XYZ file of C-alpha atoms in Angstrom:
739
model
C 119.673 145.620 50.586
C 117.706 145.523 53.987
C 114.636 146.623 51.933
C 114.738 143.738 49.494
C 112.756 141.221 51.842
C 111.910 137.867 50.668
C 109.134 137.610 48.135
C 107.894 134.326 49.049
C 107.850 135.292 52.736
C 105.836 138.470 51.682
C 103.258 136.614 50.007
C 102.863 134.142 52.958
C 102.415 136.844 55.459
C 99.031 138.360 53.598
C 100.301 141.736 54.143
C 99.723 142.914 50.385
C 96.107 144.142 51.253
C 96.595 147.778 52.263
C 94.575 149.934 49.884
C 96.252 153.205 50.734
C 99.413 153.579 48.695
C 99.180 155.723 45.545
C 100.030 154.266 42.367
C 100.922 157.366 40.855
C 103.542 155.820 38.568
C 101.172 153.370 36.777
C 100.899 155.940 33.874
C 104.911 156.008 33.768
C 104.580 152.320 33.396
C 102.104 152.308 30.526
C 104.202 154.844 28.680
C 107.454 152.994 29.112
C 105.982 149.603 27.886
C 104.295 151.486 24.935
C 107.688 152.581 24.005
C 109.167 149.094 24.326
C 106.506 147.245 22.397
C 104.614 149.659 20.419
C 101.147 148.229 21.973
C 98.593 150.369 22.916
C 99.644 153.409 21.292
C 97.650 155.937 19.482
C 99.120 158.306 16.664
C 99.634 160.915 19.208
C 100.958 158.895 22.304
C 99.480 156.548 24.648
C 96.259 156.946 26.363
C 97.340 157.167 29.907
C 94.090 156.543 31.677
C 94.811 153.432 33.606
C 95.102 154.104 37.398
C 94.980 151.366 39.849
C 92.013 152.471 41.760
C 92.093 149.475 43.853
C 95.311 150.579 45.345
C 94.788 154.223 45.433
C 91.809 155.884 47.336
C 93.790 159.050 47.696
C 93.853 160.922 44.496
C 96.694 161.031 42.146
C 97.335 164.783 42.437
C 100.445 167.023 42.297
C 101.861 167.432 45.609
C 102.991 170.583 46.942
C 106.697 170.978 48.393
C 105.292 171.072 51.696
C 103.348 167.859 51.256
C 106.333 166.203 49.775
C 108.333 167.344 52.982
C 105.609 165.910 55.316
C 105.660 162.617 53.275
C 109.374 162.474 53.610
C 109.282 163.175 57.235
C 106.725 160.377 57.767
C 108.630 157.918 55.359
C 111.766 158.428 57.225
C 109.855 157.634 60.505
C 109.035 154.459 58.834
C 105.264 155.255 57.794
C 104.838 152.606 55.132
C 102.106 154.462 53.123
C 104.208 157.813 53.346
C 107.099 155.699 51.951
C 104.935 154.364 49.016
C 103.561 157.782 48.005
C 107.035 159.447 48.205
C 108.755 156.793 46.132
C 105.718 157.131 43.568
C 106.321 160.957 43.360
C 110.269 160.384 43.041
C 109.608 157.838 40.312
C 107.499 160.157 38.388
C 109.993 162.971 38.629
C 112.486 160.512 37.161
C 114.610 160.472 40.423
C 115.091 156.701 40.483
C 117.782 156.775 42.998
C 115.929 158.603 45.469
C 112.552 156.702 44.743
C 114.098 153.132 45.199
C 114.709 153.079 48.937
C 111.386 154.228 49.635
C 109.596 151.919 47.287
C 111.697 148.876 48.633
C 110.847 149.878 52.133
C 106.993 150.037 51.433
C 107.141 146.839 49.564
C 108.943 144.911 52.218
C 106.102 146.237 54.636
C 103.514 144.792 52.192
C 102.475 147.719 50.149
C 101.218 146.122 46.688
C 101.158 149.482 44.930
C 104.834 150.005 45.930
C 105.701 146.670 44.726
C 104.054 147.581 41.504
C 105.957 150.762 41.079
C 109.197 148.965 42.277
C 108.716 146.854 39.222
C 108.339 150.088 37.033
C 111.449 151.529 38.399
C 113.648 148.125 37.786
C 112.095 147.852 34.258
C 113.297 151.377 33.564
C 116.787 150.500 34.795
C 116.755 147.235 32.394
C 116.115 144.601 35.187
C 113.078 143.432 33.354
C 113.045 139.894 35.131
C 113.327 141.376 38.528
C 110.573 143.928 37.700
C 108.361 141.035 36.704
C 108.897 139.146 39.995
C 107.744 142.332 41.883
C 104.620 142.668 39.641
C 103.664 139.173 39.971
C 103.580 139.799 43.653
C 101.624 142.754 43.467
C 99.429 141.166 40.840
C 98.657 138.147 43.022
C 97.947 140.550 45.818
C 95.296 142.087 43.591
C 96.933 144.988 41.936
C 95.150 145.174 38.363
C 97.774 147.488 37.176
C 100.531 144.998 38.078
C 98.717 142.310 36.432
C 98.354 144.697 33.306
C 102.387 145.142 33.559
C 103.039 141.600 33.974
C 100.981 140.467 31.165
C 102.716 143.126 28.856
C 106.183 141.613 29.891
C 105.223 138.133 29.202
C 104.100 139.449 25.867
C 107.331 141.064 25.085
C 108.915 137.640 25.902
C 106.529 135.732 23.391
C 105.006 133.990 26.181
C 101.250 134.545 24.940
C 99.532 131.879 27.296
C 100.982 133.632 30.247
C 100.194 137.229 28.924
C 96.737 136.204 28.288
C 96.372 134.872 31.739
C 97.672 138.168 33.443
C 95.971 140.595 31.050
C 92.665 138.917 31.696
C 93.158 139.252 35.265
C 93.681 142.890 34.929
C 90.766 143.294 32.538
C 88.445 141.590 34.789
C 89.294 143.852 37.469
C 88.268 146.734 35.298
C 91.626 147.945 34.373
C 91.443 149.979 30.993
C 94.721 149.485 30.004
C 94.585 145.648 30.664
C 91.364 145.451 28.896
C 93.010 147.169 25.834
C 96.181 145.003 25.969
C 94.013 141.860 26.243
C 92.084 142.973 23.343
C 95.240 143.726 21.279
C 96.646 140.130 21.988
C 93.209 138.418 21.136
C 92.814 140.522 17.963
C 96.371 139.486 17.008
C 95.276 135.948 16.978
C 91.575 136.736 15.374
C 89.845 135.920 18.454
C 86.328 137.070 18.388
C 86.703 138.034 21.943
C 88.743 140.903 21.280
C 85.736 143.258 20.350
C 84.237 142.649 23.756
C 87.534 143.959 25.764
C 87.972 146.826 23.303
C 84.507 147.878 24.278
C 85.213 147.408 28.049
C 88.397 149.814 27.452
C 86.547 152.261 25.391
C 83.768 152.670 27.913
C 86.419 153.463 30.435
C 87.632 156.341 28.318
C 90.484 154.643 26.397
C 90.612 156.596 23.204
C 92.825 154.018 21.081
C 90.392 151.363 22.215
C 87.366 153.416 21.105
C 89.234 153.919 17.854
C 89.846 150.370 17.163
C 86.402 149.237 18.189
C 85.078 151.628 15.716
C 87.193 150.218 13.075
C 86.146 146.770 13.728
C 82.374 147.767 13.766
C 82.955 149.590 10.369
C 84.673 146.584 8.948
C 81.572 144.501 10.116
C 79.273 146.980 8.369
C 81.193 146.910 5.132
C 81.165 143.176 5.214
C 77.448 143.172 5.854
C 77.037 145.523 2.831
C 79.247 143.288 0.728
C 77.169 139.909 1.658
C 73.794 141.835 0.905
C 74.831 143.607 -2.368
C 73.719 142.553 -5.789
C 74.731 138.886 -6.966
C 77.304 138.984 -9.494
C 78.983 142.328 -8.893
C 82.612 142.769 -9.444
C 84.707 143.068 -6.464
C 87.337 145.811 -6.901
C 90.760 146.122 -5.124
C 89.227 147.935 -1.961
C 86.271 149.621 -0.508
C 84.704 152.417 -2.340
C 85.989 155.780 -1.205
C 83.976 158.974 -0.963
C 85.111 161.303 -3.686
C 86.773 158.785 -5.833
C 87.229 160.168 -9.244
C 84.703 158.817 -11.796
C 86.124 157.287 -14.840
C 85.604 159.293 -18.035
C 84.460 156.293 -20.192
C 84.536 156.569 -24.038
C 82.404 153.777 -25.621
C 81.745 154.235 -29.210
C 79.293 152.065 -31.078
C 79.131 150.753 -34.790
C 76.125 152.422 -36.231
C 73.346 154.203 -34.499
C 71.388 150.934 -33.339
C 74.524 149.859 -30.854
C 74.389 146.469 -32.204
C 78.112 145.990 -31.793
C 80.575 148.535 -30.344
C 83.422 149.327 -32.572
C 85.821 150.729 -30.056
C 86.983 149.964 -26.673
C 86.089 151.582 -23.263
C 89.067 153.314 -22.118
C 87.895 153.530 -18.346
C 89.775 156.192 -16.487
C 91.958 156.885 -19.525
C 90.678 160.248 -19.808
C 90.982 161.546 -16.182
C 93.726 161.305 -13.795
C 92.978 159.163 -10.694
C 92.939 160.569 -7.430
C 90.849 159.476 -4.624
C 89.673 160.681 -1.229
C 90.543 158.327 1.601
C 87.686 156.789 3.304
C 89.661 155.940 6.478
C 87.864 158.313 8.307
C 79.272 164.810 15.227
C 78.457 167.729 15.625
C 81.490 169.544 16.308
C 81.168 170.135 20.261
C 83.860 168.064 21.551
C 87.475 169.128 22.199
C 89.361 170.102 19.332
C 85.988 170.937 17.005
C 86.303 173.832 14.659
C 83.741 176.635 14.718
C 81.612 177.248 11.704
C 83.350 180.494 10.962
C 86.660 178.845 10.378
C 87.892 180.405 6.900
C 88.330 176.875 5.499
C 84.744 175.633 6.219
C 82.754 178.712 5.094
C 82.584 177.541 1.501
C 80.696 174.350 3.054
C 78.229 176.281 4.838
C 75.539 176.080 2.278
C 76.466 172.727 0.609
C 73.838 170.093 1.329
C 73.849 166.241 0.591
C 75.629 165.053 -2.540
C 73.851 164.761 -5.664
C 71.487 162.039 -5.495
C 71.958 161.448 -1.902
C 69.359 161.718 0.702
C 70.368 162.896 4.142
C 69.795 159.285 5.405
C 72.347 157.939 3.015
C 70.006 156.446 0.489
C 70.006 156.496 -3.386
C 66.706 156.124 -4.954
C 66.596 154.132 -8.133
C 63.155 153.201 -9.995
C 64.072 152.645 -13.540
C 61.831 155.446 -14.678
C 62.713 158.330 -17.065
C 64.290 160.866 -14.767
C 65.317 158.689 -11.900
C 69.126 158.082 -11.346
C 70.968 155.023 -11.229
C 70.622 151.691 -13.232
C 67.030 151.031 -13.328
C 66.891 148.924 -10.203
C 64.496 149.304 -7.287
C 65.269 151.706 -4.398
C 68.100 150.002 -2.427
C 69.822 151.503 0.437
C 73.388 152.624 -0.071
C 74.375 152.301 3.493
C 73.903 148.720 4.424
C 74.709 147.853 8.078
C 73.751 151.350 9.315
C 73.276 150.304 12.766
C 76.980 149.206 12.980
C 78.156 152.131 11.145
C 76.193 154.594 13.753
C 77.588 152.764 16.536
C 81.155 153.215 14.749
C 80.632 156.872 14.401
C 80.006 157.244 18.045
C 83.266 155.633 19.156
C 85.117 157.725 16.536
C 83.452 160.785 17.853
C 84.538 159.858 21.419
C 88.159 159.047 20.441
C 88.258 162.254 18.062
C 87.045 164.289 21.166
C 89.956 163.186 23.116
C 92.295 164.158 20.197
C 92.639 161.075 18.263
C 93.481 162.416 14.858
C 92.626 159.163 12.975
C 89.299 158.813 14.678
C 88.504 162.308 13.431
C 89.493 161.141 9.911
C 87.311 158.386 9.659
C 84.387 160.178 11.396
C 84.666 162.819 8.721
C 84.296 160.076 6.118
C 81.322 158.712 7.401
C 79.803 162.046 7.718
C 80.700 162.939 4.232
C 79.234 159.774 2.906
C 75.998 160.670 4.631
C 75.709 163.928 3.209
C 76.719 166.068 6.301
C 79.330 167.799 4.547
C 79.907 170.844 6.674
C 80.382 168.481 9.868
C 82.632 166.148 7.900
C 84.724 169.128 7.168
C 84.959 170.340 10.635
C 86.256 166.951 11.646
C 88.736 166.818 8.613
C 90.035 170.219 9.655
C 90.613 169.106 13.268
C 92.583 166.047 12.095
C 94.364 167.868 9.513
C 95.509 170.774 11.775
C 96.818 167.873 14.125
C 99.008 166.615 11.374
C 97.113 163.974 9.642
C 97.760 164.405 5.875
C 95.003 162.167 4.537
C 92.352 164.553 6.523
C 94.020 167.335 4.693
C 93.476 165.556 1.358
C 89.996 164.786 2.173
C 89.121 168.421 3.292
C 90.746 169.458 -0.076
C 88.459 167.418 -2.059
C 85.283 168.830 -0.115
C 86.463 172.280 -0.942
C 87.227 171.505 -4.427
C 83.506 170.136 -4.890
C 82.101 173.151 -3.197
C 83.751 175.240 -6.051
C 86.798 176.456 -3.972
C 89.593 175.241 -5.872
C 92.195 177.542 -4.500
C 91.746 176.494 -1.002
C 91.524 172.850 -2.096
C 94.999 173.317 -3.645
C 96.313 174.789 -0.454
C 95.490 171.805 1.696
C 96.599 169.283 -1.107
C 99.820 171.224 -1.089
C 99.961 170.591 2.596
C 99.208 166.792 2.361
C 101.561 166.379 -0.450
C 104.429 167.800 1.400
C 103.769 165.592 4.151
C 104.087 162.514 1.934
C 100.362 161.937 1.021
C 100.555 160.442 -2.579
C 96.705 160.908 -3.258
C 97.070 164.573 -2.535
C 100.060 164.848 -4.928
C 97.879 163.111 -7.391
C 95.109 165.682 -7.150
C 97.593 168.484 -7.475
C 99.076 166.903 -10.697
C 95.537 166.602 -11.884
C 94.751 170.094 -10.953
C 97.851 171.380 -13.078
C 97.148 169.070 -15.806
C 93.597 170.536 -16.188
C 95.495 174.171 -16.545
C 97.648 172.995 -19.213
C 100.796 173.087 -16.995
C 101.766 169.610 -17.980
C 105.553 169.890 -16.384
C 104.237 170.870 -12.860
C 101.652 168.149 -13.212
C 104.428 165.547 -14.133
C 106.366 166.797 -11.112
C 103.440 165.976 -8.644
C 102.677 162.503 -10.387
C 106.144 161.694 -9.903
C 106.086 162.748 -6.156
C 102.992 160.616 -5.703
C 104.638 157.709 -7.352
C 107.639 158.438 -4.987
C 105.305 158.305 -2.101
C 104.266 154.811 -2.969
C 100.801 155.602 -4.650
C 100.714 153.536 -7.865
C 98.091 156.004 -9.238
C 101.153 158.221 -9.935
C 102.540 156.141 -12.565
C 99.111 155.628 -14.046
C 98.395 159.236 -14.189
C 101.794 159.823 -15.935
C 100.583 157.192 -18.325
C 97.631 159.447 -18.973
C 99.546 162.439 -19.277
C 102.065 161.048 -21.881
C 99.242 159.693 -23.912
C 97.368 162.912 -24.011
C 100.663 164.591 -25.487
C 100.761 161.631 -28.062
C 104.093 160.369 -26.309
C 102.581 156.758 -26.808
C 105.913 154.962 -25.920
C 106.213 156.709 -22.810
C 102.719 156.130 -22.042
C 103.083 152.313 -22.524
C 106.031 152.414 -19.976
C 104.145 154.108 -17.143
C 101.063 151.899 -17.874
C 103.203 148.929 -17.707
C 104.817 150.186 -14.425
C 101.568 150.583 -12.808
C 99.973 147.374 -14.470
C 102.819 145.320 -12.895
C 102.017 146.848 -9.618
C 98.625 145.697 -9.694
C 96.660 148.965 -11.028
C 93.582 147.225 -12.954
C 92.842 150.564 -14.961
C 96.244 150.981 -15.908
C 96.212 147.254 -17.242
C 93.053 148.182 -19.100
C 94.713 151.260 -20.388
C 97.859 149.331 -21.339
C 95.582 146.838 -23.235
C 93.860 149.562 -25.296
C 97.148 150.976 -26.382
C 98.309 147.587 -27.587
C 95.098 147.015 -29.337
C 95.234 150.384 -30.937
C 98.813 149.628 -31.994
C 97.319 146.316 -33.895
C 98.365 143.973 -31.277
C 95.305 142.165 -30.007
C 96.993 138.977 -28.884
C 99.059 141.150 -26.625
C 96.079 143.213 -25.391
C 93.909 140.200 -24.501
C 95.986 139.129 -21.514
C 96.081 142.456 -19.973
C 92.310 142.865 -20.450
C 91.692 139.830 -18.683
C 93.948 140.623 -15.976
C 92.335 143.754 -15.337
C 88.812 142.288 -15.685
C 89.690 139.691 -13.187
C 91.005 142.462 -10.594
C 87.650 144.221 -11.061
C 87.874 146.509 -13.909
C 84.307 146.822 -15.251
C 85.686 148.392 -18.401
C 88.200 145.749 -19.068
C 85.435 143.218 -19.025
C 83.436 145.210 -21.472
C 86.319 145.498 -23.659
C 86.948 141.650 -23.511
C 83.384 141.506 -24.618
C 84.080 143.848 -27.626
C 87.358 141.706 -28.410
C 85.382 138.343 -28.591
C 82.449 139.792 -30.549
C 84.908 141.041 -33.159
C 86.075 137.416 -33.453
C 82.330 136.512 -33.932
C 82.655 134.529 -30.739
C 79.356 135.728 -29.423
C 78.956 133.458 -26.482
C 82.006 134.362 -24.870
C 81.301 138.073 -25.719
C 78.098 137.619 -24.142
C 79.559 136.243 -20.850
C 82.014 139.314 -20.540
C 79.028 141.773 -21.362
C 77.013 140.010 -18.505
C 79.785 140.430 -16.017
C 80.287 144.046 -16.864
C 76.707 144.751 -16.945
C 76.084 143.085 -13.391
C 78.739 145.610 -12.047
C 76.756 148.460 -13.610
C 78.298 148.985 -16.794
C 75.870 150.952 -19.049
C 76.897 149.833 -22.569
C 77.539 146.095 -21.392
C 73.941 146.028 -20.044
C 72.743 147.248 -23.577
C 74.684 144.681 -25.216
C 73.105 142.107 -22.969
C 69.696 143.644 -23.720
C 70.179 143.414 -27.611
C 71.314 139.815 -27.304
C 68.508 138.933 -25.228
C 65.985 140.633 -27.584
C 67.489 138.588 -30.404
C 67.113 135.244 -28.520
C 63.425 136.115 -27.708
C 63.922 136.913 -24.077
C 61.822 140.073 -23.965
C 61.776 140.081 -19.991
C 65.409 139.622 -19.351
C 66.080 142.244 -22.229
C 63.877 144.809 -20.673
C 65.575 144.440 -17.353
C 69.001 145.042 -18.980
C 67.503 147.811 -21.161
C 66.053 149.620 -17.883
C 69.615 149.295 -16.265
C 71.291 150.799 -19.404
C 68.835 153.515 -20.096
C 68.694 154.607 -16.387
C 72.622 154.953 -16.923
C 72.021 157.501 -19.524
C 72.333 155.209 -22.827
C 70.115 156.912 -25.330
C 70.260 153.785 -27.578
C 68.959 151.571 -24.530
C 66.052 154.186 -24.036
C 65.137 154.073 -27.376
C 65.086 150.255 -27.457
C 63.309 149.941 -24.257
C 60.727 152.230 -25.655
C 60.363 150.260 -28.606
C 59.677 146.952 -26.509
C 57.019 148.843 -24.553
C 55.592 150.384 -27.785
C 54.943 146.944 -29.127
C 52.905 145.967 -26.251
C 50.596 148.754 -26.435
C 47.206 148.224 -28.037
C 46.669 150.223 -31.216
C 45.116 153.607 -30.411
C 41.434 153.813 -31.500
C 39.786 157.013 -32.882
C 39.304 159.504 -30.119
C 35.781 160.281 -28.740
C 34.360 163.544 -28.750
C 35.274 165.336 -25.702
C 37.687 162.864 -24.600
C 40.374 164.188 -22.426
C 44.035 163.990 -24.129
C 45.697 161.091 -22.681
C 48.843 161.308 -20.546
C 51.974 160.277 -22.226
C 52.736 156.599 -21.937
C 55.985 155.315 -20.379
C 57.236 154.367 -23.780
C 56.782 157.758 -25.137
C 58.691 159.112 -22.016
C 61.634 156.744 -22.889
C 61.519 158.020 -26.428
C 61.570 161.525 -25.325
C 64.469 160.692 -23.177
C 66.466 159.169 -26.093
C 65.378 162.011 -28.225
C 66.668 164.696 -25.762
C 69.936 163.098 -25.907
C 70.270 163.125 -29.848
C 68.962 159.927 -30.788
C 67.544 160.446 -34.288
C 65.186 157.484 -34.697
C 63.760 158.454 -31.384
C 63.413 162.062 -32.469
C 61.611 160.855 -35.431
C 59.497 158.470 -33.203
C 58.569 161.153 -30.884
C 57.637 163.416 -33.647
C 55.181 160.746 -35.183
C 53.632 160.366 -31.603
C 53.089 164.244 -31.307
C 51.582 164.214 -34.779
C 49.164 161.391 -33.787
C 48.043 163.607 -30.962
C 47.702 166.474 -33.208
C 50.607 168.462 -32.161
C 51.853 169.561 -35.444
C 54.329 172.072 -33.953
C 55.953 169.606 -31.629
C 55.963 167.103 -34.310
C 57.753 169.575 -36.796
C 60.479 170.476 -34.115
C 61.360 166.869 -33.478
C 61.220 166.145 -37.414
C 63.489 169.154 -37.937
C 65.991 168.177 -35.236
C 66.342 164.474 -36.532
C 66.323 165.771 -40.055
C 69.263 168.397 -39.357
C 71.294 165.643 -37.739
C 71.252 163.552 -40.927
C 67.999 161.427 -40.369
C 66.503 160.811 -43.852
C 62.998 159.685 -41.939
C 63.116 162.813 -40.245
C 63.612 164.837 -43.230
C 60.781 162.833 -45.330
C 58.300 163.494 -42.372
C 59.213 167.149 -41.972
C 58.535 167.342 -45.977
C 55.139 165.959 -45.476
C 54.220 168.505 -42.818
C 55.447 171.225 -44.693
C 53.729 170.141 -47.716
C 50.331 169.883 -46.057
C 50.694 173.519 -44.766
C 51.368 174.574 -48.358
C 55.258 175.123 -48.111
C 55.765 172.763 -51.015
C 59.015 174.433 -52.141
C 60.646 173.931 -48.632
C 59.246 170.192 -48.356
C 61.006 169.551 -51.935
C 64.233 170.561 -50.437
C 63.915 168.114 -47.284
C 62.698 165.338 -49.765
C 65.596 165.929 -51.794
C 67.973 165.585 -48.931
C 66.277 162.399 -47.723
C 66.085 160.992 -51.229
C 69.985 161.593 -51.724
C 70.472 159.742 -48.374
C 68.470 156.754 -49.799
C 64.686 157.452 -48.855
C 62.738 155.644 -51.623
C 59.336 157.432 -50.576
C 61.237 160.782 -50.748
C 62.362 160.138 -54.105
C 58.698 159.144 -55.333
C 57.316 162.223 -53.793
C 60.009 164.272 -55.807
C 58.947 162.500 -58.864
C 55.143 163.366 -58.342
C 55.979 167.111 -57.912
C 58.084 166.973 -60.990
C 55.200 165.441 -62.876
C 52.741 167.866 -61.581
C 55.012 170.908 -62.705
C 55.531 168.974 -66.132
C 59.154 168.417 -65.707
C 58.723 165.051 -67.151
C 62.720 164.001 -67.502
C 63.189 165.274 -63.885
C 60.230 162.974 -62.941
C 61.656 160.148 -64.787
C 65.046 160.618 -62.959
C 63.468 160.578 -59.538
C 61.192 157.580 -60.689
C 64.277 155.597 -61.281
C 65.899 156.586 -57.948
C 62.648 155.494 -56.281
C 62.679 152.145 -58.041
C 66.249 151.539 -57.059
C 65.860 152.536 -53.387
C 62.350 150.746 -52.676
C 60.695 149.347 -50.747
C 58.826 147.141 -53.067
C 55.516 149.170 -52.772
C 57.425 152.188 -53.656
C 59.325 150.680 -56.388
C 55.882 149.356 -58.084
C 54.356 152.738 -57.708
C 57.511 154.391 -59.041
C 57.753 151.971 -62.054
C 54.098 152.899 -63.210
C 54.662 156.550 -62.856
C 58.012 156.136 -64.866
C 56.133 154.353 -67.618
C 53.326 156.834 -67.789
C 55.900 159.849 -68.114
C 57.675 157.907 -70.744
C 54.490 157.511 -72.704
C 53.925 161.025 -72.114
C 57.259 162.081 -73.419
C 56.791 159.965 -76.464
C 53.488 160.993 -77.314
């Protein structure tokens, strides 16, 4: 007890000013406290970077046996510095009994590092309050490490004001662990000052601080992206994740003109849902994987994702051949400067072995099209045991065409409890027709807490016509908040003849952000002739990028005379791949063109207009009316071969106008017999002009009865001009027969 001393007296003497005693045990202090509180821990352990350099000008090095003997000899002779260093060495070794007398002796002589380390020793023995007393003494004397330990002590006790005071003292002295602990406390209270102290700790090499600072910057970038995104865009359940499986949407329409859809959009009801995690530079830091790693060779020649520029921008201009919805070029990566800074901090943390930082860094690089580099960091994290990184790496390999390697990494991730990877394995086996194995993995995903597992089980059962079981799994996922499951459940109920039961689920899915459900609600209300409500839902789905919904809005606006608004929505739908929208957009543009005059001698052939480009785009997608129109434009240019090709495609697809026009071309070329075959097909499909042509052919051949029959058909089909001519011809043929 002779080394205890009187703490008040020690403070009054002013003896706690010696900067020589080594604070080797501060790292032990940090690790012990991390075990007690869980604060300041990374996924692989605490970042022990916080030495109290104000208390230790001698290095914290491993002492040799001879050096320890010299310290012991000097300590036994009463040397304060030697007692402090020897006590710290013994404390680090775990010899608490041996360390305590030396630390108490040095503390009694006024060594503040010894006071701090004595607090560590007492804390390890369970005397937290007594430890806090010695930490207070060292902290008041200027020990940043002791102030950090004291702040952590008060936080454990729930005294946040006292904790903040001491942690701020530590942080302001440049102590990395103190800055990190202060940031953690402020972040817990949603204080905007947290980021400043995270940055301070990160700049001193604290890897968990670097990781959390990067997370904060990435969240701000995402928020900036949301606030600058298009008005009216539906908000989903979370951020868009790289590699998210796109929904296979079936949207049937009533009739070729798409005036009113006859079916519902199933959304993801054709493809299992498995997503890549977006939780997570050049691979030059520690732990980076070389380019010859077998798992990455397949990525060596893979460039940016389709439609992506290396800088992370997607071009949309609304012209034929351009991707997207017809909007002007818009940056995909809003908040780019913040994301760049986040990537730098992720890189710093990942280079120091932080596996989640490597995961997030990989995700940012993947989103920017730097797939090989992303794969390296995913692989680094995956080898360190990060299941989500293994899953993300598998998606990269799958997209690069190496499905077998992808399956290996999915299996590894799934066995470590990653539900997303289990879903991906289920989808892989389902695509191979191995439904039992697929079902087992979907159940594993569900057991791992991934609600997509239940949804995918519903898809699997629906594909096997096990409707009752599909409904059961859809309900389970829908009740858990899965919006596409709610949409799929509503589709099942609607198909079963229960629109009343379907509507609430469509509404729930739409309110949760399901674009397909919003579109389906539009169909539901349109079927009830409630066009106003239907248009509201169509507009909501169209604002979120739904192609068919944009088409329906465009049609409604055309009907109401709003040509400019209609054109805007038709461009979005046409840019999204709707053939009907491309045809209607071309028709709008075509109606604005002045009638072409006779070509001047020697005048160069005019380039194709924008409306003709849209007609061709629709025609290439199999739109029959567009094919006929493209043929007519080609014929007007004198390109009869091209015109015949388009007319024939339309005719063979069942277009009566295509068949009639093809017959006209053939007749002009002298192939009257083949022309009559196409006119016959057109007349039987209800084309009045084709019936009149057949009547004239029969009259010229002297087949008066046949001619009369086709005249009667032409009179029946019309239009009025054709019916009038057919009636006169029929009268003439009748007179000829009775003559």
